[in-house]
Amino acid sequence: KAGVTQTPRYLIKTRGQQVTLSCSPISGHRSVSWYQQTPGQGLQFLFEYFSETQRNKGNFPGRFSGRQFSNSRSEMNVSTLELGDSALYLCASSQGQTYGYTFGSGTRLTVV
Amino acid sequence: GEDVEQSLFLSVREGDSSVINCTYTDSSSTYLYWYKQEPGAGLQLLTYIFSNMDMKQDQRLTVLLNKKDKHLSLRIADTQTGDSAIYFCAVYSGYSTLTFGKGTMLLVSP
């Protein structure tokens, strides 16, 4: 059974640009969550999607957005990149909290 | 909101047991998880416990939950050098959200 796949693994972007990250969940998992991991703030929840609907959103500015497609694949977009957006972005898929959340390897975003 | 605290660092010798501790604030938390992160990698789910349980054992891993004190621990028996990593405690905070601790770096020396 394939795991959670995140692409690309690494990205380097310039301040002011925008970026789109992709996440393919485990087959059959309809919930996809996104987290930002930084050395200073640790792991912080961005948002969660279930059946193409955003069910919950963390405390991040509107520059951070996401969507989920009918096949459960999800994308997150960050517009007008800032240096502080440099982080590891992790995606997790789940069948529900009873089964745990499986994370992908992440996308390492560097903003210069 | 939920707050999860962990000690930052633990050093043990190979073959010893490791105990990583975690405290949380929300007594209504239903599921509590332990994740492992190796350098440059994502998070690997190790085990989890439902709040109506006191203990869960899974091969070398033992999870203890003290709901009264809101304290969770992960014991790794016969710790190996391959267990060196960062271990995260995570609490289900409702609405499909996990709240993570800052992580405990476990260093296992030969």
PDB file of C-alpha atoms in Angstrom:
ATOM      1  CA  LYS A   1       0.000   0.000   0.000  1.00  0.00           C
ATOM      2  CA  ALA A   2       1.565   3.288  -1.091  1.00  0.00           C
ATOM      3  CA  GLY A   3       2.094   5.909   1.592  1.00  0.00           C
ATOM      4  CA  VAL A   4       1.419   9.622   1.516  1.00  0.00           C
ATOM      5  CA  THR A   5       3.274  11.227  -1.383  1.00  0.00           C
ATOM      6  CA  GLN A   6       4.325  14.852  -1.329  1.00  0.00           C
ATOM      7  CA  THR A   7       5.835  16.697  -4.266  1.00  0.00           C
ATOM      8  CA  PRO A   8       8.203  18.306  -4.754  1.00  0.00           C
ATOM      9  CA  ARG A   9      10.612  17.321  -1.976  1.00  0.00           C
ATOM     10  CA  TYR A  10      12.566  20.568  -2.165  1.00  0.00           C
ATOM     11  CA  LEU A  11      11.764  24.044  -3.412  1.00  0.00           C
ATOM     12  CA  ILE A  12      13.673  27.290  -3.483  1.00  0.00           C
ATOM     13  CA  LYS A  13      11.627  30.413  -4.125  1.00  0.00           C
ATOM     14  CA  THR A  14      12.212  34.147  -4.011  1.00  0.00           C
ATOM     15  CA  ARG A  15      10.370  36.527  -1.704  1.00  0.00           C
ATOM     16  CA  GLY A  16       7.135  37.716  -3.257  1.00  0.00           C
ATOM     17  CA  GLN A  17       6.640  34.641  -5.413  1.00  0.00           C
ATOM     18  CA  GLN A  18       3.935  32.071  -4.891  1.00  0.00           C
ATOM     19  CA  VAL A  19       4.238  28.316  -4.533  1.00  0.00           C
ATOM     20  CA  THR A  20       1.997  25.265  -4.828  1.00  0.00           C
ATOM     21  CA  LEU A  21       2.673  22.038  -2.956  1.00  0.00           C
ATOM     22  CA  SER A  22       0.979  18.743  -3.698  1.00  0.00           C
ATOM     23  CA  CYS A  23      -0.087  15.827  -1.529  1.00  0.00           C
ATOM     24  CA  SER A  24      -1.486  12.453  -2.599  1.00  0.00           C
ATOM     25  CA  PRO A  25      -3.046  10.615   0.342  1.00  0.00           C
ATOM     26  CA  ILE A  26      -3.174   6.902   0.979  1.00  0.00           C
ATOM     27  CA  SER A  27      -5.805   5.282  -1.206  1.00  0.00           C
ATOM     28  CA  GLY A  28      -9.156   5.366   0.557  1.00  0.00           C
ATOM     29  CA  HIS A  29      -8.224   8.176   2.948  1.00  0.00           C
ATOM     30  CA  ARG A  30     -10.549  11.129   2.526  1.00  0.00           C
ATOM     31  CA  SER A  31      -9.045  13.420   5.160  1.00  0.00           C
ATOM     32  CA  VAL A  32      -5.920  15.409   4.329  1.00  0.00           C
ATOM     33  CA  SER A  33      -4.240  17.771   6.803  1.00  0.00           C
ATOM     34  CA  TRP A  34      -1.335  20.163   6.334  1.00  0.00           C
ATOM     35  CA  TYR A  35       1.245  21.199   8.933  1.00  0.00           C
ATOM     36  CA  GLN A  36       4.143  23.620   8.932  1.00  0.00           C
ATOM     37  CA  GLN A  37       7.289  22.629  10.815  1.00  0.00           C
ATOM     38  CA  THR A  38       9.910  25.213  11.768  1.00  0.00           C
ATOM     39  CA  PRO A  39      12.714  25.084  14.354  1.00  0.00           C
ATOM     40  CA  GLY A  40      11.197  27.962  16.304  1.00  0.00           C
ATOM     41  CA  GLN A  41       7.473  27.183  16.270  1.00  0.00           C
ATOM     42  CA  GLY A  42       7.568  23.427  15.890  1.00  0.00           C
ATOM     43  CA  LEU A  43       4.643  21.715  14.176  1.00  0.00           C
ATOM     44  CA  GLN A  44       1.654  23.925  13.536  1.00  0.00           C
ATOM     45  CA  PHE A  45      -1.666  22.961  11.978  1.00  0.00           C
ATOM     46  CA  LEU A  46      -2.530  24.753   8.748  1.00  0.00           C
ATOM     47  CA  PHE A  47      -5.809  23.229   7.555  1.00  0.00           C
ATOM     48  CA  GLU A  48      -7.712  20.021   6.970  1.00  0.00           C
ATOM     49  CA  TYR A  49      -9.849  18.876   4.084  1.00  0.00           C
ATOM     50  CA  PHE A  50     -12.412  16.115   3.866  1.00  0.00           C
ATOM     51  CA  SER A  51     -14.305  15.294   0.688  1.00  0.00           C
ATOM     52  CA  GLU A  52     -13.203  18.555  -0.948  1.00  0.00           C
ATOM     53  CA  THR A  53     -14.378  20.697   1.993  1.00  0.00           C
ATOM     54  CA  GLN A  54     -12.143  22.578   4.373  1.00  0.00           C
ATOM     55  CA  ARG A  55     -13.289  21.522   7.827  1.00  0.00           C
ATOM     56  CA  ASN A  56     -10.772  23.350   9.957  1.00  0.00           C
ATOM     57  CA  LYS A  57      -8.121  26.035   9.601  1.00  0.00           C
ATOM     58  CA  GLY A  58      -5.209  26.987  11.813  1.00  0.00           C
ATOM     59  CA  ASN A  59      -4.018  30.434  12.746  1.00  0.00           C
ATOM     60  CA  PHE A  60      -2.210  31.378   9.548  1.00  0.00           C
ATOM     61  CA  PRO A  61      -2.637  34.416   7.294  1.00  0.00           C
ATOM     62  CA  GLY A  62      -4.836  34.299   4.221  1.00  0.00           C
ATOM     63  CA  ARG A  63      -1.738  33.917   2.033  1.00  0.00           C
ATOM     64  CA  PHE A  64      -1.937  30.239   2.940  1.00  0.00           C
ATOM     65  CA  SER A  65      -4.698  28.411   1.136  1.00  0.00           C
ATOM     66  CA  GLY A  66      -5.511  24.924   0.029  1.00  0.00           C
ATOM     67  CA  ARG A  67      -7.911  22.744  -1.819  1.00  0.00           C
ATOM     68  CA  GLN A  68      -8.809  19.122  -2.246  1.00  0.00           C
ATOM     69  CA  PHE A  69      -9.846  17.376  -5.416  1.00  0.00           C
ATOM     70  CA  SER A  70     -12.439  14.668  -5.947  1.00  0.00           C
ATOM     71  CA  ASN A  71      -9.716  11.982  -5.853  1.00  0.00           C
ATOM     72  CA  SER A  72      -8.687  13.283  -2.375  1.00  0.00           C
ATOM     73  CA  ARG A  73      -5.399  14.714  -3.626  1.00  0.00           C
ATOM     74  CA  SER A  74      -4.707  18.062  -2.029  1.00  0.00           C
ATOM     75  CA  GLU A  75      -2.700  21.141  -2.848  1.00  0.00           C
ATOM     76  CA  MET A  76      -1.647  24.028  -0.679  1.00  0.00           C
ATOM     77  CA  ASN A  77      -0.683  27.415  -2.024  1.00  0.00           C
ATOM     78  CA  VAL A  78       1.323  30.170  -0.428  1.00  0.00           C
ATOM     79  CA  SER A  79       1.214  33.551  -2.120  1.00  0.00           C
ATOM     80  CA  THR A  80       3.531  36.517  -1.682  1.00  0.00           C
ATOM     81  CA  LEU A  81       6.213  34.414  -0.012  1.00  0.00           C
ATOM     82  CA  GLU A  82       8.094  35.795   2.968  1.00  0.00           C
ATOM     83  CA  LEU A  83      11.417  34.649   4.413  1.00  0.00           C
ATOM     84  CA  GLY A  84       9.542  33.331   7.446  1.00  0.00           C
ATOM     85  CA  ASP A  85       7.622  30.887   5.266  1.00  0.00           C
ATOM     86  CA  SER A  86      10.763  28.783   4.948  1.00  0.00           C
ATOM     87  CA  ALA A  87       9.804  25.502   6.564  1.00  0.00           C
ATOM     88  CA  LEU A  88       9.101  21.836   6.126  1.00  0.00           C
ATOM     89  CA  TYR A  89       5.487  21.426   5.014  1.00  0.00           C
ATOM     90  CA  LEU A  90       3.977  18.116   5.983  1.00  0.00           C
ATOM     91  CA  CYS A  91       0.811  16.519   4.744  1.00  0.00           C
ATOM     92  CA  ALA A  92      -1.057  13.788   6.600  1.00  0.00           C
ATOM     93  CA  SER A  93      -3.896  11.558   5.524  1.00  0.00           C
ATOM     94  CA  SER A  94      -6.291   9.651   7.712  1.00  0.00           C
ATOM     95  CA  GLN A  95      -9.470   7.610   7.917  1.00  0.00           C
ATOM     96  CA  GLY A  96     -10.164   9.356  11.224  1.00  0.00           C
ATOM     97  CA  GLN A  97      -8.526   9.914  14.600  1.00  0.00           C
ATOM     98  CA  THR A  98      -9.241   6.320  15.595  1.00  0.00           C
ATOM     99  CA  TYR A  99      -6.735   5.110  13.025  1.00  0.00           C
ATOM    100  CA  GLY A 100      -4.050   7.735  13.402  1.00  0.00           C
ATOM    101  CA  TYR A 101      -2.583  10.123  10.904  1.00  0.00           C
ATOM    102  CA  THR A 102       0.018   9.031   8.342  1.00  0.00           C
ATOM    103  CA  PHE A 103       2.459  11.706   7.258  1.00  0.00           C
ATOM    104  CA  GLY A 104       4.353  12.145   4.035  1.00  0.00           C
ATOM    105  CA  SER A 105       8.071  12.968   3.843  1.00  0.00           C
ATOM    106  CA  GLY A 106       7.313  16.654   3.450  1.00  0.00           C
ATOM    107  CA  THR A 107       8.280  19.473   1.121  1.00  0.00           C
ATOM    108  CA  ARG A 108      11.229  21.581   2.238  1.00  0.00           C
ATOM    109  CA  LEU A 109      10.539  25.163   1.139  1.00  0.00           C
ATOM    110  CA  THR A 110      13.330  27.715   1.257  1.00  0.00           C
ATOM    111  CA  VAL A 111      12.493  31.356   0.583  1.00  0.00           C
ATOM    112  CA  VAL A 112      15.441  33.578  -0.354  1.00  0.00           C
TER     113      VAL A 112
ATOM    114  CA  GLY B   1      -6.110  26.045  23.356  1.00  0.00           C
ATOM    115  CA  GLU B   2      -4.321  22.790  23.926  1.00  0.00           C
ATOM    116  CA  ASP B   3      -0.721  22.909  25.080  1.00  0.00           C
ATOM    117  CA  VAL B   4       1.668  19.947  24.932  1.00  0.00           C
ATOM    118  CA  GLU B   5       5.009  19.943  26.732  1.00  0.00           C
ATOM    119  CA  GLN B   6       7.968  17.597  26.362  1.00  0.00           C
ATOM    120  CA  SER B   7      11.512  17.570  27.660  1.00  0.00           C
ATOM    121  CA  LEU B   8      13.889  18.496  24.870  1.00  0.00           C
ATOM    122  CA  PHE B   9      16.656  15.950  25.160  1.00  0.00           C
ATOM    123  CA  LEU B  10      17.317  12.426  26.417  1.00  0.00           C
ATOM    124  CA  SER B  11      20.549  10.484  26.224  1.00  0.00           C
ATOM    125  CA  VAL B  12      20.776   6.730  26.922  1.00  0.00           C
ATOM    126  CA  ARG B  13      23.168   3.849  26.366  1.00  0.00           C
ATOM    127  CA  GLU B  14      22.392   1.099  23.893  1.00  0.00           C
ATOM    128  CA  GLY B  15      20.444  -1.697  25.556  1.00  0.00           C
ATOM    129  CA  ASP B  16      18.959   0.541  28.251  1.00  0.00           C
ATOM    130  CA  SER B  17      15.296   1.546  28.398  1.00  0.00           C
ATOM    131  CA  SER B  18      14.291   5.049  27.326  1.00  0.00           C
ATOM    132  CA  VAL B  19      11.349   6.920  28.787  1.00  0.00           C
ATOM    133  CA  ILE B  20      10.064  10.008  27.031  1.00  0.00           C
ATOM    134  CA  ASN B  21       7.500  12.100  28.893  1.00  0.00           C
ATOM    135  CA  CYS B  22       4.755  14.427  27.767  1.00  0.00           C
ATOM    136  CA  THR B  23       2.161  16.548  29.548  1.00  0.00           C
ATOM    137  CA  TYR B  24      -0.929  18.122  28.025  1.00  0.00           C
ATOM    138  CA  THR B  25      -3.566  20.536  29.196  1.00  0.00           C
ATOM    139  CA  ASP B  26      -6.914  19.502  27.689  1.00  0.00           C
ATOM    140  CA  SER B  27      -8.456  16.745  29.785  1.00  0.00           C
ATOM    141  CA  SER B  28     -11.043  16.017  27.081  1.00  0.00           C
ATOM    142  CA  SER B  29      -8.369  14.833  24.620  1.00  0.00           C
ATOM    143  CA  THR B  30      -9.486  11.499  23.217  1.00  0.00           C
ATOM    144  CA  TYR B  31      -6.506  10.180  21.272  1.00  0.00           C
ATOM    145  CA  LEU B  32      -2.841  10.650  22.029  1.00  0.00           C
ATOM    146  CA  TYR B  33      -0.089   9.734  19.595  1.00  0.00           C
ATOM    147  CA  TRP B  34       3.638   9.198  19.478  1.00  0.00           C
ATOM    148  CA  TYR B  35       5.554  10.027  16.318  1.00  0.00           C
ATOM    149  CA  LYS B  36       9.216   9.557  15.379  1.00  0.00           C
ATOM    150  CA  GLN B  37      11.131  11.849  13.042  1.00  0.00           C
ATOM    151  CA  GLU B  38      14.537  10.997  11.639  1.00  0.00           C
ATOM    152  CA  PRO B  39      16.752  13.660  10.027  1.00  0.00           C
ATOM    153  CA  GLY B  40      15.351  14.908   6.731  1.00  0.00           C
ATOM    154  CA  ALA B  41      12.256  12.724   6.998  1.00  0.00           C
ATOM    155  CA  GLY B  42       8.576  13.112   7.750  1.00  0.00           C
ATOM    156  CA  LEU B  43       6.786  11.826  10.827  1.00  0.00           C
ATOM    157  CA  GLN B  44       6.391   8.127  11.441  1.00  0.00           C
ATOM    158  CA  LEU B  45       3.435   7.067  13.567  1.00  0.00           C
ATOM    159  CA  LEU B  46       4.767   4.760  16.288  1.00  0.00           C
ATOM    160  CA  THR B  47       1.718   4.102  18.395  1.00  0.00           C
ATOM    161  CA  TYR B  48      -1.326   5.751  19.896  1.00  0.00           C
ATOM    162  CA  ILE B  49      -3.627   5.327  22.857  1.00  0.00           C
ATOM    163  CA  PHE B  50      -7.268   6.081  23.442  1.00  0.00           C
ATOM    164  CA  SER B  51      -8.046   8.086  26.544  1.00  0.00           C
ATOM    165  CA  ASN B  52     -10.019   5.258  28.206  1.00  0.00           C
ATOM    166  CA  MET B  53      -6.843   3.147  28.346  1.00  0.00           C
ATOM    167  CA  ASP B  54      -4.066   3.316  30.931  1.00  0.00           C
ATOM    168  CA  MET B  55      -1.463   1.357  29.039  1.00  0.00           C
ATOM    169  CA  LYS B  56      -0.728   0.018  25.596  1.00  0.00           C
ATOM    170  CA  GLN B  57       2.130  -2.268  24.641  1.00  0.00           C
ATOM    171  CA  ASP B  58       3.405  -2.765  21.117  1.00  0.00           C
ATOM    172  CA  GLN B  59       6.571  -4.879  20.861  1.00  0.00           C
ATOM    173  CA  ARG B  60       9.368  -2.739  22.393  1.00  0.00           C
ATOM    174  CA  LEU B  61       7.067   0.225  22.948  1.00  0.00           C
ATOM    175  CA  THR B  62       4.942   0.816  26.036  1.00  0.00           C
ATOM    176  CA  VAL B  63       2.663   3.816  26.363  1.00  0.00           C
ATOM    177  CA  LEU B  64       1.399   4.864  29.780  1.00  0.00           C
ATOM    178  CA  LEU B  65      -1.399   7.363  30.224  1.00  0.00           C
ATOM    179  CA  ASN B  66      -2.229   9.082  33.519  1.00  0.00           C
ATOM    180  CA  LYS B  67      -5.393  11.030  32.783  1.00  0.00           C
ATOM    181  CA  LYS B  68      -5.593  12.535  36.246  1.00  0.00           C
ATOM    182  CA  ASP B  69      -2.178  14.163  35.854  1.00  0.00           C
ATOM    183  CA  LYS B  70      -2.547  14.588  32.059  1.00  0.00           C
ATOM    184  CA  HIS B  71       0.728  12.790  31.605  1.00  0.00           C
ATOM    185  CA  LEU B  72       1.741  10.497  28.765  1.00  0.00           C
ATOM    186  CA  SER B  73       4.937   8.508  28.493  1.00  0.00           C
ATOM    187  CA  LEU B  74       6.627   6.354  25.888  1.00  0.00           C
ATOM    188  CA  ARG B  75       8.978   3.642  27.039  1.00  0.00           C
ATOM    189  CA  ILE B  76      11.326   2.039  24.529  1.00  0.00           C
ATOM    190  CA  ALA B  77      12.804  -1.220  25.773  1.00  0.00           C
ATOM    191  CA  ASP B  78      16.290  -2.357  24.731  1.00  0.00           C
ATOM    192  CA  THR B  79      17.016   0.945  22.986  1.00  0.00           C
ATOM    193  CA  GLN B  80      19.160   0.669  19.853  1.00  0.00           C
ATOM    194  CA  THR B  81      21.276   3.247  18.017  1.00  0.00           C
ATOM    195  CA  GLY B  82      18.665   3.167  15.247  1.00  0.00           C
ATOM    196  CA  ASP B  83      16.170   4.584  17.736  1.00  0.00           C
ATOM    197  CA  SER B  84      18.084   7.883  17.775  1.00  0.00           C
ATOM    198  CA  ALA B  85      15.608  10.445  16.461  1.00  0.00           C
ATOM    199  CA  ILE B  86      13.195  13.136  17.584  1.00  0.00           C
ATOM    200  CA  TYR B  87      10.031  11.854  19.254  1.00  0.00           C
ATOM    201  CA  PHE B  88       6.847  13.900  19.203  1.00  0.00           C
ATOM    202  CA  CYS B  89       3.864  13.590  21.442  1.00  0.00           C
ATOM    203  CA  ALA B  90       0.625  14.682  19.727  1.00  0.00           C
ATOM    204  CA  VAL B  91      -2.850  15.143  21.120  1.00  0.00           C
ATOM    205  CA  TYR B  92      -6.054  15.069  19.134  1.00  0.00           C
ATOM    206  CA  SER B  93      -7.543  18.495  19.702  1.00  0.00           C
ATOM    207  CA  GLY B  94     -10.826  18.016  17.884  1.00  0.00           C
ATOM    208  CA  TYR B  95     -11.904  19.143  14.430  1.00  0.00           C
ATOM    209  CA  SER B  96      -9.258  16.923  12.779  1.00  0.00           C
ATOM    210  CA  THR B  97      -6.396  18.776  14.454  1.00  0.00           C
ATOM    211  CA  LEU B  98      -3.323  17.426  16.184  1.00  0.00           C
ATOM    212  CA  THR B  99      -1.416  19.554  18.675  1.00  0.00           C
ATOM    213  CA  PHE B 100       2.233  18.573  18.904  1.00  0.00           C
ATOM    214  CA  GLY B 101       4.861  18.990  21.559  1.00  0.00           C
ATOM    215  CA  LYS B 102       8.208  20.495  20.563  1.00  0.00           C
ATOM    216  CA  GLY B 103       9.777  17.040  20.391  1.00  0.00           C
ATOM    217  CA  THR B 104      12.328  15.120  22.453  1.00  0.00           C
ATOM    218  CA  MET B 105      15.664  14.373  20.833  1.00  0.00           C
ATOM    219  CA  LEU B 106      16.743  10.868  21.826  1.00  0.00           C
ATOM    220  CA  LEU B 107      20.437  10.116  21.490  1.00  0.00           C
ATOM    221  CA  VAL B 108      21.501   6.489  21.890  1.00  0.00           C
ATOM    222  CA  SER B 109      25.199   5.878  22.374  1.00  0.00           C
ATOM    223  CA  PRO B 110      26.914   2.502  21.793  1.00  0.00           C
TER     224      PRO B 110
END
